[in-house]
């Protein structure tokens, strides 16, 4: 995909999911940043929210790549720098302040964590960087809430604890956000 196609795809993902949330009136979340709020809070202190353009810059992404010790797939960069959102199925992404402490072992074993999910259980989603030269072949996997125990062991042992989610990031995001 070209950069223009990536941006259009990511916007489609976010906007499709947003419309689905809007139809079911589930665009409410606690602790919504002021610039994202649509009106006053409800009776339990949650705010209706809206998508806003991301403020993540290329420089921010460069710093993150240095911190993580790897290059990010271009679609992931586009995902992190297109929109800011509060979807309930998504916890923090790699660029958020509340991103959990995470074992360096994931990255050193070739798993790039990029998003957490707070649905029925906690998952940390990772891009398997083994095929990094061909972004279309980098699978997305998930580690459950006991991922902190992965600090020890080989990549092969870690593979036994991960769930295959999608054959690549595009497929994962398309399914996650209701485009596919």
Coordinates of C-alpha atoms in Angstrom, one line a residue:
X1 CA 0.0 0.0 0.0
X2 CA 1.2 3.5 -0.7
X3 CA 1.2 6.1 2.2
X4 CA -2.0 7.6 0.7
X5 CA -3.7 4.2 0.6
X6 CA -2.6 3.5 4.2
X7 CA -4.0 6.8 5.5
X8 CA -7.3 6.2 3.7
X9 CA -7.5 2.6 5.1
X10 CA -6.8 3.7 8.7
X11 CA -9.3 6.5 8.4
X12 CA -11.9 4.1 7.0
X13 CA -11.2 1.7 10.0
X14 CA -11.6 4.4 12.6
X15 CA -14.6 6.1 10.9
X16 CA -16.4 2.8 10.3
X17 CA -16.0 1.7 14.0
X18 CA -17.0 5.2 15.2
X19 CA -20.3 5.1 13.1
X20 CA -21.0 1.6 14.6
X21 CA -20.5 3.0 18.1
X22 CA -22.6 6.1 17.3
X23 CA -25.5 3.9 16.1
X24 CA -25.5 2.0 19.3
X25 CA -24.9 5.1 21.5
X26 CA -21.8 3.6 23.0
X27 CA -19.5 6.6 22.4
X28 CA -19.2 7.1 26.2
X29 CA -16.0 6.6 28.2
X30 CA -14.4 7.8 31.4
X31 CA -11.5 10.2 31.5
X32 CA -12.0 11.6 28.0
X33 CA -9.5 14.3 27.1
X34 CA -11.2 17.7 27.0
X35 CA -10.6 18.3 23.3
X36 CA -12.4 15.0 22.5
X37 CA -15.6 15.6 24.6
X38 CA -19.0 16.1 23.0
X39 CA -21.1 17.9 25.7
X40 CA -21.3 17.4 29.4
X41 CA -20.7 14.1 31.3
X42 CA -23.6 11.7 32.0
X43 CA -24.9 10.7 35.4
X44 CA -21.9 8.4 36.1
X45 CA -19.3 10.9 34.9
X46 CA -18.6 9.5 31.4
X47 CA -18.3 11.7 28.4
X48 CA -19.4 11.2 24.8
X49 CA -16.3 11.5 22.7
X50 CA -15.3 12.1 19.1
X51 CA -12.4 11.2 16.9
X52 CA -9.8 13.9 16.6
X53 CA -6.7 14.1 14.5
X54 CA -3.7 12.6 16.2
X55 CA -0.9 14.9 17.4
X56 CA 1.7 12.1 17.0
X57 CA 4.5 13.4 14.8
X58 CA 7.2 11.6 12.8
X59 CA 9.7 12.8 15.5
X60 CA 7.5 11.1 18.2
X61 CA 7.5 7.9 16.2
X62 CA 11.3 8.1 15.6
X63 CA 11.8 8.4 19.4
X64 CA 9.6 5.4 20.0
X65 CA 11.4 3.3 17.5
X66 CA 14.7 4.2 19.3
X67 CA 13.2 3.3 22.6
X68 CA 11.8 0.0 21.4
X69 CA 15.0 -0.8 19.4
X70 CA 13.3 -1.6 16.1
X71 CA 11.7 0.0 13.0
X72 CA 7.9 0.1 12.9
X73 CA 6.0 -1.2 9.9
X74 CA 4.7 1.8 7.9
X75 CA 1.0 0.9 8.5
X76 CA 1.6 0.9 12.3
X77 CA 3.1 4.4 12.0
X78 CA 0.0 5.5 10.1
X79 CA -2.3 3.8 12.6
X80 CA -0.6 5.6 15.5
X81 CA -0.6 9.0 13.8
X82 CA -4.0 9.4 12.1
X83 CA -6.7 9.7 14.8
X84 CA -7.0 9.8 18.5
X85 CA -9.8 7.7 19.9
X86 CA -11.5 6.1 23.0
X87 CA -12.9 2.9 21.6
X88 CA -13.9 0.6 24.5
X89 CA -12.3 -2.5 23.0
X90 CA -8.9 -0.7 22.9
X91 CA -6.8 0.1 25.8
X92 CA -3.8 2.3 25.4
X93 CA -1.6 2.2 22.3
X94 CA 2.1 2.3 22.3
X95 CA 2.1 6.1 22.3
X96 CA -0.2 6.7 25.3
X97 CA 1.0 7.7 28.7
X98 CA -0.9 4.9 30.4
X99 CA 0.9 2.2 28.3
X100 CA 1.7 -0.6 30.8
X101 CA 5.2 -1.5 31.8
X102 CA 6.1 -4.2 29.4
X103 CA 8.9 -6.7 29.3
X104 CA 11.7 -5.9 27.0
X105 CA 11.7 -9.6 26.3
X106 CA 8.8 -9.2 23.8
X107 CA 10.8 -6.9 21.6
X108 CA 14.0 -8.8 21.9
X109 CA 12.1 -11.9 20.9
X110 CA 10.8 -10.2 17.8
X111 CA 7.3 -9.2 19.0
X112 CA 6.4 -5.5 18.7
X113 CA 3.6 -4.7 21.2
X114 CA 1.3 -1.9 19.8
X115 CA -2.1 -2.0 21.6
X116 CA -3.9 -3.4 24.6
X117 CA -7.4 -4.6 24.8
X118 CA -9.7 -4.2 27.9
X119 CA -12.6 -6.2 26.6
X120 CA -13.6 -9.3 28.6
X121 CA -10.0 -10.0 29.4
X122 CA -6.7 -8.2 29.0
X123 CA -4.6 -8.8 25.9
X124 CA -1.5 -7.2 24.6
X125 CA -1.3 -7.2 20.8
X126 CA 2.0 -7.6 19.0
X127 CA 3.3 -7.6 15.5
X128 CA 5.6 -10.6 14.9
X129 CA 8.6 -9.0 13.3
X130 CA 10.2 -12.2 12.0
X131 CA 9.0 -11.2 8.5
X132 CA 9.6 -7.5 8.9
X133 CA 11.0 -7.0 5.4
X134 CA 7.6 -8.0 4.0
X135 CA 5.0 -6.0 6.0
X136 CA 2.2 -8.0 4.5
X137 CA 3.6 -11.2 6.1
X138 CA 4.1 -9.9 9.7
X139 CA 1.4 -11.7 11.7
X140 CA -0.4 -10.2 14.6
X141 CA -0.4 -12.2 17.8
X142 CA -1.8 -11.6 21.3
X143 CA -0.5 -12.4 24.7
X144 CA -3.0 -12.8 27.6
X145 CA -3.0 -11.0 30.9
X146 CA -0.1 -13.1 32.2
X147 CA 2.3 -11.7 29.6
X148 CA 4.6 -10.4 32.3
X149 CA 5.7 -13.9 33.0
X150 CA 7.2 -14.0 29.5
X151 CA 10.4 -12.3 30.7
X152 CA 12.0 -15.7 30.8
X153 CA 12.2 -18.3 28.2
X154 CA 13.0 -18.6 24.5
X155 CA 11.0 -17.3 21.6
X156 CA 9.8 -20.9 21.0
X157 CA 8.4 -21.0 24.6
X158 CA 6.8 -17.6 24.1
X159 CA 5.2 -18.8 20.8
X160 CA 3.3 -21.4 22.9
X161 CA 1.7 -18.7 24.9
X162 CA 0.6 -16.4 22.1
X163 CA -2.7 -16.4 20.2
X164 CA -2.6 -16.0 16.4
X165 CA -4.9 -13.0 15.5
X166 CA -4.3 -12.2 11.9
X167 CA -1.9 -12.8 9.0
X168 CA -0.9 -9.1 9.0
X169 CA -1.7 -5.8 10.5
X170 CA -4.0 -4.7 7.7
X171 CA -6.2 -7.8 8.2
X172 CA -6.1 -7.4 12.0
X173 CA -7.2 -3.7 11.9
X174 CA -9.8 -4.3 9.2
X175 CA -11.4 -7.0 11.3
X176 CA -11.0 -5.2 14.6
X177 CA -12.6 -2.0 13.3
X178 CA -15.4 -3.7 11.3
X179 CA -14.1 -2.9 7.8
X180 CA -13.6 -6.6 6.8

